[in-house]
mmCIF file of N, CA, C and O in Angstrom:
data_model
loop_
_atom_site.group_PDB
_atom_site.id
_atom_site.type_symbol
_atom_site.label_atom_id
_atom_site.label_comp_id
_atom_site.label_asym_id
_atom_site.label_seq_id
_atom_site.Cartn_x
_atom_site.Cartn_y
_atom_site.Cartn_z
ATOM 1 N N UNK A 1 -15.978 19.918 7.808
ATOM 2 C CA UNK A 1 -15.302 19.329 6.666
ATOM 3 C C UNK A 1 -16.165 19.457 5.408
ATOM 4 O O UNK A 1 -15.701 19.805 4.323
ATOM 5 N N UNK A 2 -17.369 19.173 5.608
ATOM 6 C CA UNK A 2 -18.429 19.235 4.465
ATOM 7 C C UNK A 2 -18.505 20.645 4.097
ATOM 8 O O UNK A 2 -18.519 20.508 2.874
ATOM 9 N N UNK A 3 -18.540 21.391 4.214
ATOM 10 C CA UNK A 3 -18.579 22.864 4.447
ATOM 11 C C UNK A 3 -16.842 23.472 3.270
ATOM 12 O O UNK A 3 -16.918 24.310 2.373
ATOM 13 N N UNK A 4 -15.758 22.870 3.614
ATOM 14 C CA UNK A 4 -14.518 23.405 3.107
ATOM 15 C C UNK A 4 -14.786 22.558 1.302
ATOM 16 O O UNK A 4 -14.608 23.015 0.173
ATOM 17 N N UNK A 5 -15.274 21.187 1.788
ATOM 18 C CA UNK A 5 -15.579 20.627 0.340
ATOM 19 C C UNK A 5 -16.736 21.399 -0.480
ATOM 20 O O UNK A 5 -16.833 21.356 -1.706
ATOM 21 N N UNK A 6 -17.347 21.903 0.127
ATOM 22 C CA UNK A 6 -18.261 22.538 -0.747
ATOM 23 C C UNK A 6 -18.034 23.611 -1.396
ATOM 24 O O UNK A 6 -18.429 23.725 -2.556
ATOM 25 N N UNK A 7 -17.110 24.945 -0.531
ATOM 26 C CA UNK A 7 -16.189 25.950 -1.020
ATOM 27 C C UNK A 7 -15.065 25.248 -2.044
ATOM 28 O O UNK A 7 -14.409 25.805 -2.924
ATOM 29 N N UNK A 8 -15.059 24.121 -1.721
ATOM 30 C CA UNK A 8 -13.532 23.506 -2.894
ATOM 31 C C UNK A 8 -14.229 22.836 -4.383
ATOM 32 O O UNK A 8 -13.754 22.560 -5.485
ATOM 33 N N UNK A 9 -15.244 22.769 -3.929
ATOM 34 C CA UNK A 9 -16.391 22.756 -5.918
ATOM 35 C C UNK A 9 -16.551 23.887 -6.375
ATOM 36 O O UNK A 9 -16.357 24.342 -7.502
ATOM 37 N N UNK A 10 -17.025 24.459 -5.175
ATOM 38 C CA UNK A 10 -17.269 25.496 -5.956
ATOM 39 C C UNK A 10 -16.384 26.726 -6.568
ATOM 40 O O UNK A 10 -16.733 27.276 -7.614
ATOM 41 N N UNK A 11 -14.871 27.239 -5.634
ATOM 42 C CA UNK A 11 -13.988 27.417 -6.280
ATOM 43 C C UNK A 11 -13.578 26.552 -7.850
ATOM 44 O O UNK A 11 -13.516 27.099 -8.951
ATOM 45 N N UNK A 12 -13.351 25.175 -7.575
ATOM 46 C CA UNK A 12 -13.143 24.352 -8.409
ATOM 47 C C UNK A 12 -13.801 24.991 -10.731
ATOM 48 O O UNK A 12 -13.314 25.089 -11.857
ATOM 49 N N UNK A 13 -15.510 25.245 -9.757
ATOM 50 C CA UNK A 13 -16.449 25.852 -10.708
ATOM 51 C C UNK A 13 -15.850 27.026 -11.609
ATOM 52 O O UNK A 13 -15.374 27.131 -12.739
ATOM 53 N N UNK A 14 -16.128 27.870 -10.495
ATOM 54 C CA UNK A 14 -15.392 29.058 -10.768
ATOM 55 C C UNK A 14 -13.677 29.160 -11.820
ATOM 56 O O UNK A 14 -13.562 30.052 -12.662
ATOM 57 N N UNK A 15 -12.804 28.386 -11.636
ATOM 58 C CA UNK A 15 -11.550 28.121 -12.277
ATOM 59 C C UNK A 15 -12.210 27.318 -13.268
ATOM 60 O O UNK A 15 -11.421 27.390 -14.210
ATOM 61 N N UNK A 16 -13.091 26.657 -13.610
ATOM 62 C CA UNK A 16 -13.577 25.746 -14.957
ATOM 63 C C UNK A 16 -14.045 27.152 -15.568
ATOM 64 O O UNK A 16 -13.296 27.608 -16.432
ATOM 65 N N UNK A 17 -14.921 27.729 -15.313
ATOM 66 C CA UNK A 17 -15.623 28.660 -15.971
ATOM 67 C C UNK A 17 -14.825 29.736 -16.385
ATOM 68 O O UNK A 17 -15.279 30.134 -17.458
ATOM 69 N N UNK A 18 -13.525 30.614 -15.927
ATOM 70 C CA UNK A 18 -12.533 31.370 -15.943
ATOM 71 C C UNK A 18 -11.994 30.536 -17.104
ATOM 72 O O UNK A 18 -11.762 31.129 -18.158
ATOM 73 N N UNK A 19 -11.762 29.179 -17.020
ATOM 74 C CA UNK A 19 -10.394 28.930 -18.208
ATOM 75 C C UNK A 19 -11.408 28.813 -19.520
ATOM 76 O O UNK A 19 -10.869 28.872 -20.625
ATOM 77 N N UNK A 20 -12.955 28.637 -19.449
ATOM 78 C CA UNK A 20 -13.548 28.609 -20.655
ATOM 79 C C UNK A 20 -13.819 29.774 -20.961
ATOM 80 O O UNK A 20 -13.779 29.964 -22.177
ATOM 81 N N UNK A 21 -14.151 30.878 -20.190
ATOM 82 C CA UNK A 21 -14.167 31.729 -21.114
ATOM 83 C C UNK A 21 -13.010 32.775 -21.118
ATOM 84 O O UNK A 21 -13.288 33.937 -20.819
ATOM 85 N N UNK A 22 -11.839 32.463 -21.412
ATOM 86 C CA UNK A 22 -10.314 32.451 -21.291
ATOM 87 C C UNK A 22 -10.282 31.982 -22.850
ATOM 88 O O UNK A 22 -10.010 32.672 -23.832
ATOM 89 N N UNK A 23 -10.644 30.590 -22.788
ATOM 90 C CA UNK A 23 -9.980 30.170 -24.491
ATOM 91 C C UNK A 23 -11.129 29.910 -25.415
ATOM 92 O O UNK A 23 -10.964 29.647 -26.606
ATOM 93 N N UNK A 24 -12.270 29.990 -24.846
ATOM 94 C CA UNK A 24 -13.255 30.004 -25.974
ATOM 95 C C UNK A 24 -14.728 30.980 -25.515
ATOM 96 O O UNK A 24 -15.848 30.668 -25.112
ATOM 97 N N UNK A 25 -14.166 32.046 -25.764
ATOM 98 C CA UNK A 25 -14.719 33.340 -25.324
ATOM 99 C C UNK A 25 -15.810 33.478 -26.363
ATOM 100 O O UNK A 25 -17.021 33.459 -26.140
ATOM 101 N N UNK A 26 -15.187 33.623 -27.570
ATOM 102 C CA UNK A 26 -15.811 33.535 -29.065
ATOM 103 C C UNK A 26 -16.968 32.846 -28.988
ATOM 104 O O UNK A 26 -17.946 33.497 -29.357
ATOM 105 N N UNK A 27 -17.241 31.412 -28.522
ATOM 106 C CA UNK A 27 -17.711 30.289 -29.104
ATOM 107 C C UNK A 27 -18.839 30.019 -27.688
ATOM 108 O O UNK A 27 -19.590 29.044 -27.685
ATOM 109 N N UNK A 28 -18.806 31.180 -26.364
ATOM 110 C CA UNK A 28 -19.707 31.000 -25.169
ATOM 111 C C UNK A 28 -20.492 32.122 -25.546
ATOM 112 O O UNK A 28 -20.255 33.046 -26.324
ATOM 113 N N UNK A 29 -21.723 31.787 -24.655
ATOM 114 C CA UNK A 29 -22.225 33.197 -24.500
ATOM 115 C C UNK A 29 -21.864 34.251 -23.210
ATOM 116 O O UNK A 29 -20.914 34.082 -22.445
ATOM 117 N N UNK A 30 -22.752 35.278 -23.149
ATOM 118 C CA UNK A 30 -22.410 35.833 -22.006
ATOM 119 C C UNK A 30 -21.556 35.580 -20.293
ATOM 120 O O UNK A 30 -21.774 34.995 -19.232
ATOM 121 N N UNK A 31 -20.577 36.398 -20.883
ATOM 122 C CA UNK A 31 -19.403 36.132 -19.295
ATOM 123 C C UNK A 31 -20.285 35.905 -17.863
ATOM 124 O O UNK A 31 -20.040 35.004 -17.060
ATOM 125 N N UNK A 32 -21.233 36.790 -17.730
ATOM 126 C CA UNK A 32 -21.650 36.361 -16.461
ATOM 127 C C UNK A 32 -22.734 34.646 -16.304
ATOM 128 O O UNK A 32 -22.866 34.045 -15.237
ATOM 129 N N UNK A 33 -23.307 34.232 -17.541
ATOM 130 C CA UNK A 33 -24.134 33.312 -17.730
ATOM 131 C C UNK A 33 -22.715 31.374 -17.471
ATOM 132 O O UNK A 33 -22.858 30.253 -16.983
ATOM 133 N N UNK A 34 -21.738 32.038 -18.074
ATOM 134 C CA UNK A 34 -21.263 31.220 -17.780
ATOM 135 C C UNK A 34 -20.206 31.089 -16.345
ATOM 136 O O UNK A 34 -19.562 30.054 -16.171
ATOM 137 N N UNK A 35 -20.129 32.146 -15.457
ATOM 138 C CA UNK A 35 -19.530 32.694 -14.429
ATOM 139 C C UNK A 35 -20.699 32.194 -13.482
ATOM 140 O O UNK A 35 -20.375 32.232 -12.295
ATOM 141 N N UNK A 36 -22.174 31.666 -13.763
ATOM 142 C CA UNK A 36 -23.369 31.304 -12.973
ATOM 143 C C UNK A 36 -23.357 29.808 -13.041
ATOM 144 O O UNK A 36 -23.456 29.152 -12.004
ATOM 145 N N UNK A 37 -23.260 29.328 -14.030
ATOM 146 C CA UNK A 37 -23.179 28.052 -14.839
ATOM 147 C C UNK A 37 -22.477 27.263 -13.790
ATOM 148 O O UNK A 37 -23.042 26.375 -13.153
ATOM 149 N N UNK A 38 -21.275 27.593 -13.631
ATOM 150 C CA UNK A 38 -19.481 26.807 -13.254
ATOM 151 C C UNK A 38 -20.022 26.192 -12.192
ATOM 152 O O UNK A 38 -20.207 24.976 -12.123
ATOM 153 N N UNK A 39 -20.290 26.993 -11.341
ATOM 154 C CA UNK A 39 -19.863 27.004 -9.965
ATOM 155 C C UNK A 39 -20.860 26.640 -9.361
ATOM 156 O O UNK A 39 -20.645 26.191 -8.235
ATOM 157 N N UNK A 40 -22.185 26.678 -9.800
ATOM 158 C CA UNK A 40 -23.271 25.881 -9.924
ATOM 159 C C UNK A 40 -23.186 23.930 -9.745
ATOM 160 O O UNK A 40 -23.261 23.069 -8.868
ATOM 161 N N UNK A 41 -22.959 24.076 -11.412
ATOM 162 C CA UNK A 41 -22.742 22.535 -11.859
ATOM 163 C C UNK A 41 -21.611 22.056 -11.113
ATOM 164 O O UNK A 41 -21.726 20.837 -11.236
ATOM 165 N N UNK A 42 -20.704 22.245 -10.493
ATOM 166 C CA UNK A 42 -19.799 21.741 -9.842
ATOM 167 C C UNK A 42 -20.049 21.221 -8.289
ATOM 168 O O UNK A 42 -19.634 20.218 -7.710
ATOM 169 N N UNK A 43 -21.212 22.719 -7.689
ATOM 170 C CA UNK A 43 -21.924 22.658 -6.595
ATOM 171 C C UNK A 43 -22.505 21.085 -6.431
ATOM 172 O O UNK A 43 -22.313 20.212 -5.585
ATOM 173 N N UNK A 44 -23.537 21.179 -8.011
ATOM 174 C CA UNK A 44 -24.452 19.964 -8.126
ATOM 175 C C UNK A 44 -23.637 19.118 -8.452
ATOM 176 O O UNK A 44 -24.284 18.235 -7.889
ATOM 177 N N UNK A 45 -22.608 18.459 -8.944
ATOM 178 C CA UNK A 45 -21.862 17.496 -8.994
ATOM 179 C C UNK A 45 -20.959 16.890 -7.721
ATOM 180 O O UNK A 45 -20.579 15.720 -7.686
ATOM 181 N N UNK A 46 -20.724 17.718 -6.851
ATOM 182 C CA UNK A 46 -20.470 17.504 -5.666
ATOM 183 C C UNK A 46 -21.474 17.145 -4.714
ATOM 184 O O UNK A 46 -21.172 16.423 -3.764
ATOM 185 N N UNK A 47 -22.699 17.598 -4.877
ATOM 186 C CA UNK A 47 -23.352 16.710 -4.218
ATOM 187 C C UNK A 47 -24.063 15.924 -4.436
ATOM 188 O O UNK A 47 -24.707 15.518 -3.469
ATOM 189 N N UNK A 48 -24.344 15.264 -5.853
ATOM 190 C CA UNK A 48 -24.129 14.051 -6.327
ATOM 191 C C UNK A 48 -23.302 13.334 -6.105
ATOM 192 O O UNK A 48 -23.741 12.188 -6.006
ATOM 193 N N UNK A 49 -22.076 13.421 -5.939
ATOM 194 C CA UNK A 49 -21.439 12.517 -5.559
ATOM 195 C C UNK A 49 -21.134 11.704 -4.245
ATOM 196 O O UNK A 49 -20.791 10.562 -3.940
ATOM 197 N N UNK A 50 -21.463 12.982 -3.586
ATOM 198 C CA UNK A 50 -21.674 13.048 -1.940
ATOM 199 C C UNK A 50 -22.703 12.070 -2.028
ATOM 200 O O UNK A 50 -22.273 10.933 -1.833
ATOM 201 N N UNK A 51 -23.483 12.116 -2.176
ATOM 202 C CA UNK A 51 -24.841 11.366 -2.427
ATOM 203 C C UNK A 51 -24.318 9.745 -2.629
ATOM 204 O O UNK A 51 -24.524 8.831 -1.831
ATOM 205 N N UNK A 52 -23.711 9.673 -3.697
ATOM 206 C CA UNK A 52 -23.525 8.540 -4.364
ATOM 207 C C UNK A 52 -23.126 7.541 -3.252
ATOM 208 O O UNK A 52 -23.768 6.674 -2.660
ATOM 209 N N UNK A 53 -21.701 8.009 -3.164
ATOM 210 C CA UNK A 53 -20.428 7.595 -2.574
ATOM 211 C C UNK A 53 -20.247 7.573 -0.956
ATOM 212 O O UNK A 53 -19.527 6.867 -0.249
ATOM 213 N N UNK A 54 -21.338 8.802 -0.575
ATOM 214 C CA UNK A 54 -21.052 8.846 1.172
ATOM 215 C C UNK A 54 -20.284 9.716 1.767
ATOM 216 O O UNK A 54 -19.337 10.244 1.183
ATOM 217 N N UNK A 55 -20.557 9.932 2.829
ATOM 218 C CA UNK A 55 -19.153 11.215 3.455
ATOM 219 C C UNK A 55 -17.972 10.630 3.616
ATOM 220 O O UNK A 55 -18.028 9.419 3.829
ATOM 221 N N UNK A 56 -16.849 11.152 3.578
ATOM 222 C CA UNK A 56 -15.333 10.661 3.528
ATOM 223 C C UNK A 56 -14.676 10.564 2.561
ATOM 224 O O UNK A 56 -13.502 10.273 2.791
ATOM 225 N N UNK A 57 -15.034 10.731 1.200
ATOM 226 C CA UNK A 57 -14.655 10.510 -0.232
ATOM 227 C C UNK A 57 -14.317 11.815 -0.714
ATOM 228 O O UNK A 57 -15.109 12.257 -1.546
ATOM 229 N N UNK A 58 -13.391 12.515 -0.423
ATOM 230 C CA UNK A 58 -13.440 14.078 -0.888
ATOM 231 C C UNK A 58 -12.469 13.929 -1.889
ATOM 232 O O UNK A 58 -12.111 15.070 -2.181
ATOM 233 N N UNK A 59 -11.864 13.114 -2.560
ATOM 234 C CA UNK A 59 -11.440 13.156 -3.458
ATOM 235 C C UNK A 59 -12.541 13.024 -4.604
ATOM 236 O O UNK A 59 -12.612 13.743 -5.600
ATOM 237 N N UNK A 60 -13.318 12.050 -4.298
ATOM 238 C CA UNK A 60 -14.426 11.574 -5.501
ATOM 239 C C UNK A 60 -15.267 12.723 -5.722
ATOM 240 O O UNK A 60 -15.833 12.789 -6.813
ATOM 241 N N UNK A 61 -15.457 13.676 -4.846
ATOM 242 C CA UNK A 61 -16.420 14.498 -5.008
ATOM 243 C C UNK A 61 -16.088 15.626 -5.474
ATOM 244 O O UNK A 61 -16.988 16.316 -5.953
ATOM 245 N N UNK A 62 -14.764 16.115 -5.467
ATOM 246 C CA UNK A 62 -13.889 16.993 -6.459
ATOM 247 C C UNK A 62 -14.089 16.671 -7.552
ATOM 248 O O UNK A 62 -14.636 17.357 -8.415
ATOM 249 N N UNK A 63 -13.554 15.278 -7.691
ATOM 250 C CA UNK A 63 -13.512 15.106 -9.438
ATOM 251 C C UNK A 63 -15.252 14.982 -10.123
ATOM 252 O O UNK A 63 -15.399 15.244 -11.317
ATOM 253 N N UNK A 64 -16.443 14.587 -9.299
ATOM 254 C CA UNK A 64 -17.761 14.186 -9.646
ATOM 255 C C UNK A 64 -17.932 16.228 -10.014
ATOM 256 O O UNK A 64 -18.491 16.726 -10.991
ATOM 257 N N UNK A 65 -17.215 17.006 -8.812
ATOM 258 C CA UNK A 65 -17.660 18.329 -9.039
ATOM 259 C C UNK A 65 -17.125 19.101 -10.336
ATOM 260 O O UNK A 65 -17.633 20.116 -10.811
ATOM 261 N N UNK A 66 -15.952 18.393 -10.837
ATOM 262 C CA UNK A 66 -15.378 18.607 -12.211
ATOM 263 C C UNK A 66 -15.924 17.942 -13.240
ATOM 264 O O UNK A 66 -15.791 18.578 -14.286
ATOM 265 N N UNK A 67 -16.317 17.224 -13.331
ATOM 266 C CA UNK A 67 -16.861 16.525 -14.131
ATOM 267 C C UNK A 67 -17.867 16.845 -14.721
ATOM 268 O O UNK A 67 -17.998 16.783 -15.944
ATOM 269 N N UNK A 68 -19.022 17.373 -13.634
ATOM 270 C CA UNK A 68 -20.171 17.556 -14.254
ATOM 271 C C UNK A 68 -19.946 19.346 -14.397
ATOM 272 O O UNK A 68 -20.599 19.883 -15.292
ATOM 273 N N UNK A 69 -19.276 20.006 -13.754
ATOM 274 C CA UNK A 69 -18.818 21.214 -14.017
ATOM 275 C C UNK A 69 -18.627 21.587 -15.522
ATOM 276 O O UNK A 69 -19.215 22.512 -16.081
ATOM 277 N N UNK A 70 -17.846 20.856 -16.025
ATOM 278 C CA UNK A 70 -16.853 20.548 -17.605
ATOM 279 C C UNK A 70 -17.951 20.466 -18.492
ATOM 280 O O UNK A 70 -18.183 21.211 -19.444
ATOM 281 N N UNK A 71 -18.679 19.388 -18.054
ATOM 282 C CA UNK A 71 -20.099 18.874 -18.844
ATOM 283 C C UNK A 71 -20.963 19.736 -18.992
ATOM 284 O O UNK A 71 -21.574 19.676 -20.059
ATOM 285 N N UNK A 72 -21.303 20.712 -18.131
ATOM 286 C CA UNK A 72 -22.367 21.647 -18.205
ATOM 287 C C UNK A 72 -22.062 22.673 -19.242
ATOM 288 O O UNK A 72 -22.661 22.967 -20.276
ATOM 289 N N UNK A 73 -21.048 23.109 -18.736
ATOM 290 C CA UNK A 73 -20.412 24.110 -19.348
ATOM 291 C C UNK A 73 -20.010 24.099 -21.118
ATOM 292 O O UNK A 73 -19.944 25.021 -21.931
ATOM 293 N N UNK A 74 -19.789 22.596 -21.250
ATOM 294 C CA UNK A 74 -19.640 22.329 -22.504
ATOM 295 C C UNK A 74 -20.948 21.918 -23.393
ATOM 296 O O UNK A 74 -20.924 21.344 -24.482
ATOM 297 N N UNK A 75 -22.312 22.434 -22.522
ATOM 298 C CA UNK A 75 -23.795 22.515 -23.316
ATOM 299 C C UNK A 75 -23.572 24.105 -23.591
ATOM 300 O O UNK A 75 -24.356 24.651 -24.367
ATOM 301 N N UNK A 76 -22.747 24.713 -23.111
ATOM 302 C CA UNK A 76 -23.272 26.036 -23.621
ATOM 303 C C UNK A 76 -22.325 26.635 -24.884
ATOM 304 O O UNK A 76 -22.158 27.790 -25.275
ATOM 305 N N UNK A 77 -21.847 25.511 -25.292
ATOM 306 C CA UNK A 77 -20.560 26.280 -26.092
ATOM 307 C C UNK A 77 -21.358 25.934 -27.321
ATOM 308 O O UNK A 77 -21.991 24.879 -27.350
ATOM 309 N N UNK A 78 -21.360 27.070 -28.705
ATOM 310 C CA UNK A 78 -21.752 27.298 -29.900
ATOM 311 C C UNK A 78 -20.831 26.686 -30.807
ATOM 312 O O UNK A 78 -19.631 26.766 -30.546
ATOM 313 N N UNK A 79 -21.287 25.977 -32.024
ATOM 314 C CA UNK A 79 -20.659 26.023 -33.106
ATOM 315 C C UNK A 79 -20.042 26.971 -33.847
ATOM 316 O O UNK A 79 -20.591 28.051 -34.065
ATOM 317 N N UNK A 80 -18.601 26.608 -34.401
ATOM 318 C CA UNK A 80 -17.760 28.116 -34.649
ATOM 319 C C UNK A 80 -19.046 28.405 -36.046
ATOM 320 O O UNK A 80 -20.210 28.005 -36.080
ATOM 321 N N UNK A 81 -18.218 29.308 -37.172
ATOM 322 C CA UNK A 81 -18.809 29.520 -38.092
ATOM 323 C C UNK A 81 -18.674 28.385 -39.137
ATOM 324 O O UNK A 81 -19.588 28.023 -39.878
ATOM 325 N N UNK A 82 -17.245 27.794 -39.102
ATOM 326 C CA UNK A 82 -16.915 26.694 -40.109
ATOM 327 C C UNK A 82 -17.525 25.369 -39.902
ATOM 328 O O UNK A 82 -17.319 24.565 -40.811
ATOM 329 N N UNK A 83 -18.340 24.904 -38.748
ATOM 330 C CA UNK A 83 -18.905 23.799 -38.540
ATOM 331 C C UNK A 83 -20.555 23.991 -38.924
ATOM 332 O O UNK A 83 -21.347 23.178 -38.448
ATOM 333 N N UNK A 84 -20.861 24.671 -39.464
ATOM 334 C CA UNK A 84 -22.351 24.674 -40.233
ATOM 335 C C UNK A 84 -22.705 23.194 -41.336
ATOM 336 O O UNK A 84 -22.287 22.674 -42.370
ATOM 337 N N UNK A 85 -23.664 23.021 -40.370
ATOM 338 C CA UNK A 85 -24.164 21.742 -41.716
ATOM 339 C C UNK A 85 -24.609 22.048 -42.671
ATOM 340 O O UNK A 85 -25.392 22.976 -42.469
ATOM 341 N N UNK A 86 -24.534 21.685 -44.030
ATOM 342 C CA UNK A 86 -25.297 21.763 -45.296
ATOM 343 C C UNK A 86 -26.381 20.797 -45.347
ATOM 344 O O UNK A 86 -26.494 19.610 -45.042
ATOM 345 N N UNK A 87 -27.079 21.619 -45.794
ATOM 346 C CA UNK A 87 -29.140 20.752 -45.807
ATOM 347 C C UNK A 87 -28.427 19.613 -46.485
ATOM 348 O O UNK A 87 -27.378 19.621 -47.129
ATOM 349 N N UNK A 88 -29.425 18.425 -46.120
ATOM 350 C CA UNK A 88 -28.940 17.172 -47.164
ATOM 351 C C UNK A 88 -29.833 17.148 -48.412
ATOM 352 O O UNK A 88 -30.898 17.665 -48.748
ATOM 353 N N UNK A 89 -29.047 16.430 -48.878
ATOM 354 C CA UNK A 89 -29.588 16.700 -51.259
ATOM 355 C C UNK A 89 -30.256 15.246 -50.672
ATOM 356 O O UNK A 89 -30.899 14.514 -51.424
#
């Protein structure tokens, strides 16, 4: 069972990382850096949660594997061009 949950983060990863660099291709860096990233952080969020929560919770550990999946992934995203700060006067 532990074993199918772990393939189901990490798929999970993989489909986070596909839809980001899907709609904000522009604004990531390199396809494979974030294709490493996903499926990773989802890995590690799943078993954090596993951790947390205990065996039997495979719902919690999907969403702990999305969660921190989303989160990771959203350290690597760049400011467009129009969000530049101006030095302060």
């Amino acid at each position: 069972m532990m074993l199918w949950e772990a393939l189901g983060s990490v798929l999970l990863g993989l489909a986070v990382a596909a839809a980001g660099v899907r709609w904000l291709s522009g604004r990531l860096p390199a396809s494979p850096l974030v294709y490493a990233t996903g499926p990773a952080a989802a890995l590690f969020g799943w078993l954090l949660t596993r951790a947390v929560t205990g065996p039997g919770h495979a719902a919690a550990g999907l969403v702990g594997a999305l969660v921190l999946g989303v989160a990771l992934l959203s350290l690597l995203i760049r400011r467009g061009p129009g969000l530049r700060r101006s030095a302060p006067v």
